[in-house]
């Protein structure tokens, strides 16, 4: 599929808001998986800071550095995918100052990202505006924002409470408006009630991409390792379309057994 379809470009995102074809995004952190998801016809590859929990064995995403993200964006970009490459801005790369935000967004673009993504709403408005002014497309991320792990008290569904507290339904509506006004070209809505995501999507001019946000967003995103059944973890919102962890264990144990029993390498795998 990859060789025949044309390159997905940023202006396509807005076009897809009014089309019936929903956007699809998955994570990838290296060239092999980038080429696999691209061949499958995905629209956007997210080089997510979930690399921390998925690949680095960490409990949260907070420890990922700009150097790590730059490296993984380079790996994905080396696959030259037709899908758009979204580079996640890690915790600490945009919180301290607008200047940091722009400098680090530029680093990700130089590494091969075509859009950068950052988490938050009202409180990251200036960072988004500054990156957009630097001519770098930005994807927002509202609702459950994993970089707010400690404030949220864990990765918990957001938007279930009333009032103006961070994480409340009303505040998430304000967050959606803030990121859109700041100039994002799309935004992720993570782990909020489907009714709230539906309301946000109906009001937004740019596409929304949901994860744990119901069926009415303009697109969906999953972590690839969850989708492929490679993870040990399971989540209510993540569907495993394969069972690669069990298949991989079986394949490697077959290899171990073949080596132990002298069945590998055989004549066809020898010179
Ligand atoms: O880092 C990531 O994988 C993400 C998705 C969960 C949206 O931000």
Short mmCIF file of C-alpha atoms and ligand atoms in Angstrom, two decimals, residues 27 29 46 48-50 88 117 141 188 190 211 221 223, ligand 1:
data_model
loop_
_atom_site.label_atom_id
_atom_site.label_comp_id
_atom_site.label_asym_id
_atom_site.label_seq_id
_atom_site.Cartn_x
_atom_site.Cartn_y
_atom_site.Cartn_z
CA UNK A 27 2.77 4.85 17.64
CA UNK A 29 9.53 4.16 17.73
CA UNK A 46 3.17 9.05 16.46
CA UNK A 48 5.15 9.01 21.32
CA UNK A 49 6.79 9.64 24.66
CA UNK A 50 5.02 6.37 25.54
CA UNK A 88 6.06 13.99 20.87
CA UNK A 117 2.65 17.12 19.79
CA UNK A 141 -3.33 16.58 23.52
CA UNK A 188 -5.71 14.13 20.71
CA UNK A 190 -7.45 10.93 25.75
CA UNK A 211 -7.95 7.29 22.54
CA UNK A 221 -4.94 6.50 17.94
CA UNK A 223 -0.16 2.46 21.07
O1 LIG B 1 2.82 8.92 23.69
C1 LIG B 1 1.80 8.39 23.23
O2 LIG B 1 1.77 7.22 22.84
C2 LIG B 1 0.58 9.20 23.20
C3 LIG B 1 -0.70 8.51 22.80
C4 LIG B 1 -1.23 7.73 23.92
C5 LIG B 1 -1.71 9.47 22.27
O3 LIG B 1 0.62 10.35 23.48
#
